[in-house]
Tab-separated table of C-alpha atoms in Angstrom:
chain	number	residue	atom	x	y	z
A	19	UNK	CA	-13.743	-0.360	24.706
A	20	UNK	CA	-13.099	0.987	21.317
A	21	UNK	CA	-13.457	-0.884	18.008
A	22	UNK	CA	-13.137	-0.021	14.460
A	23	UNK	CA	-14.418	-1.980	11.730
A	24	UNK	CA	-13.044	-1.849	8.047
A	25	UNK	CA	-15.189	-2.984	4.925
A	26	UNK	CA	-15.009	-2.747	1.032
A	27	UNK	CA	-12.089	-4.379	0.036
A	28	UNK	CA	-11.618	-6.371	-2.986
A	29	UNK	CA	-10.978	-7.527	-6.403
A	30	UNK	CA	-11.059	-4.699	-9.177
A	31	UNK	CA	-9.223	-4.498	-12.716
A	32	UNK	CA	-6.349	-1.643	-13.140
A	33	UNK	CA	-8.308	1.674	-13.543
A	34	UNK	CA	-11.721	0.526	-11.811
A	35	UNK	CA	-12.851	2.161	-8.528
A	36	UNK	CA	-13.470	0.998	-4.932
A	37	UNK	CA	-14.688	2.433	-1.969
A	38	UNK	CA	-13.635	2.095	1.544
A	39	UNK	CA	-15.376	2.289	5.228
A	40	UNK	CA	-14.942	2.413	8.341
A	41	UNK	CA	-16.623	2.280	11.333
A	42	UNK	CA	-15.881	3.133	15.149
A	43	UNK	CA	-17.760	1.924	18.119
A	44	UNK	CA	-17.650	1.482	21.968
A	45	UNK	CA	-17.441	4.703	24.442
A	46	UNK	CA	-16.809	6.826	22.561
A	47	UNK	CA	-15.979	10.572	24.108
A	48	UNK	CA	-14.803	11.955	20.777
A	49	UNK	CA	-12.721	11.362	17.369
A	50	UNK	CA	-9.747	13.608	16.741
A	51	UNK	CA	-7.755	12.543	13.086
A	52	UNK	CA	-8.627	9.588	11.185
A	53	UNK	CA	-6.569	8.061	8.616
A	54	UNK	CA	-5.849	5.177	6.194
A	55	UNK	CA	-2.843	3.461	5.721
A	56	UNK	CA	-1.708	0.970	3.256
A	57	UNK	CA	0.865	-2.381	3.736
A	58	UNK	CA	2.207	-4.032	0.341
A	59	UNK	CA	3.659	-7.318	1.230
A	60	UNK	CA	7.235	-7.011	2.091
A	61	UNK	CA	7.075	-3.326	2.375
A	62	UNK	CA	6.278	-0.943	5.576
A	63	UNK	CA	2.867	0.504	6.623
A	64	UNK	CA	2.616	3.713	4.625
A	65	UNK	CA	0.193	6.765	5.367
A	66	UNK	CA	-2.563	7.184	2.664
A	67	UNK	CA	-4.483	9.990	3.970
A	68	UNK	CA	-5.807	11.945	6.975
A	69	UNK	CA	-8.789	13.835	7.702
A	70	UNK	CA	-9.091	16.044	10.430
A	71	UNK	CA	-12.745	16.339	12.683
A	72	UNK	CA	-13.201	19.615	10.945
A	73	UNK	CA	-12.546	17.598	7.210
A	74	UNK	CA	-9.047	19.061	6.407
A	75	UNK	CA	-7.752	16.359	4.374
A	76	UNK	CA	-4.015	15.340	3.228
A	77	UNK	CA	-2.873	12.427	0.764
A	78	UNK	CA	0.560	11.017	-0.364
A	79	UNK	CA	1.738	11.922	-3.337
A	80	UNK	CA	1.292	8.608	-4.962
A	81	UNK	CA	-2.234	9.259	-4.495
A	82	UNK	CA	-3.105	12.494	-5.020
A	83	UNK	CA	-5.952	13.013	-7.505
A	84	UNK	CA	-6.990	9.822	-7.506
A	85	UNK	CA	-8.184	8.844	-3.556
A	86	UNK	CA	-10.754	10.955	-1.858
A	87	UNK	CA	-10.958	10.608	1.715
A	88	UNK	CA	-14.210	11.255	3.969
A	89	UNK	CA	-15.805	11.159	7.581
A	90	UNK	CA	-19.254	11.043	8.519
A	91	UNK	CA	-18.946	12.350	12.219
A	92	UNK	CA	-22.704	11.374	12.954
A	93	UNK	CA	-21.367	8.074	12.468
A	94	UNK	CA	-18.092	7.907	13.844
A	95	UNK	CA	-17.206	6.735	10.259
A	96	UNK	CA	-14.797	7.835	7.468
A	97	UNK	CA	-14.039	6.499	3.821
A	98	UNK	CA	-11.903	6.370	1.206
A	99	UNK	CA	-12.825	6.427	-2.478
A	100	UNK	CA	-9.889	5.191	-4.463
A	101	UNK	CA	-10.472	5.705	-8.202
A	102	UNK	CA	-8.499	5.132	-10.880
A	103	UNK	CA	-7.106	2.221	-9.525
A	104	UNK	CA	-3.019	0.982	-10.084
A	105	UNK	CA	-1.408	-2.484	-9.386
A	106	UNK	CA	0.656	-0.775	-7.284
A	107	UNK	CA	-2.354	0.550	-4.941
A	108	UNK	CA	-2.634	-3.679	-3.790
A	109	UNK	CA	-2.097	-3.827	-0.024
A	110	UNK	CA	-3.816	-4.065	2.737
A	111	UNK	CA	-5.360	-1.400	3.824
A	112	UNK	CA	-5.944	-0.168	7.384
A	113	UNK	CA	-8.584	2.485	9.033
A	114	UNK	CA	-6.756	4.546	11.998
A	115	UNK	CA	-8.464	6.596	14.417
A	116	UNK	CA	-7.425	9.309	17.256
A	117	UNK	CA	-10.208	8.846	19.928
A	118	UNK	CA	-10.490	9.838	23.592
A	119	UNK	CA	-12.850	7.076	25.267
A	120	UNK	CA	-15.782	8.724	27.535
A	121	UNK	CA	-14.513	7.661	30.261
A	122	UNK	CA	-10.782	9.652	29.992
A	123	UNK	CA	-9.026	12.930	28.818
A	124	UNK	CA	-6.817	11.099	26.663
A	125	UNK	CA	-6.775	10.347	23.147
A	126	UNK	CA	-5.411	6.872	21.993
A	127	UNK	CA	-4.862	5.393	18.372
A	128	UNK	CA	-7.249	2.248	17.518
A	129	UNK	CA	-6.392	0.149	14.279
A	130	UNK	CA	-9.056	-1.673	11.937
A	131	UNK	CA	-7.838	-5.558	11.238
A	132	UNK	CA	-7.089	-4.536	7.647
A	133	UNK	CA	-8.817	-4.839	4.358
A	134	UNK	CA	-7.534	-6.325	1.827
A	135	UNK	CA	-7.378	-4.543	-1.899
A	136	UNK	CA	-6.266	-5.896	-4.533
A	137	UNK	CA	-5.492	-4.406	-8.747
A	138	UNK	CA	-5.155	-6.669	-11.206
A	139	UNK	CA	-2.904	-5.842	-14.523
């Protein structure tokens, strides 16, 4: 069984920083992508950035120059550093991962539960 874990959400003025993690754990055979996506209430999921196991990295415009995403493969962990911080960035955020179990050839996508940020005005 396969788990990730999402942590560092929070409270933080417009223009103030916060950071990220996530965590997988269980068998794990190996991690392909990882990502981060974003929900605002009443709007669909949207893709933040991805990070591939060799750390090529892609972001969505709306957050280009101001996110930085990460992986620690040691870990099984990746982050993302969101400076610069908008109203508009408050959603939930959610930690995505491409992982083949040990015990299979096949890779399956695992969701966090969701952290919640939030940028006030």
């Amino acid at each position: 069984q396969v788990q990730l874990v999402e942590s560092g959400g929070g409270l933080v003025q417009a223009g103030g920083s916060l950071r990220l993690s996530c965590a997988a754990s269980g068998s794990i055979g190996s991690i392909n992508v990882m990502s981060w996506y974003r929900q605002a209430p009443g709007a669909q999921r949207e893709l933040v950035a991805t990070i591939t196991s060799g750390g090529s990295s892609n972001y969505a415009d709306s957050v280009k120059g101001r996110f930085t995403i990460s992986r620690d493969n040691a870990k099984n962990a990746v982050y993302l550093q969101m400076n610069s911080l908008k109203p508009e960035d408050t959603a939930v955020y959610y930690c995505n991962a491409n992982i083949r179990s040990r015990f299979t050839s096949i890779y399956l996508d695992y969701w966090g539960q969701g952290t919640q940020v939030t940028v006030s005005s």
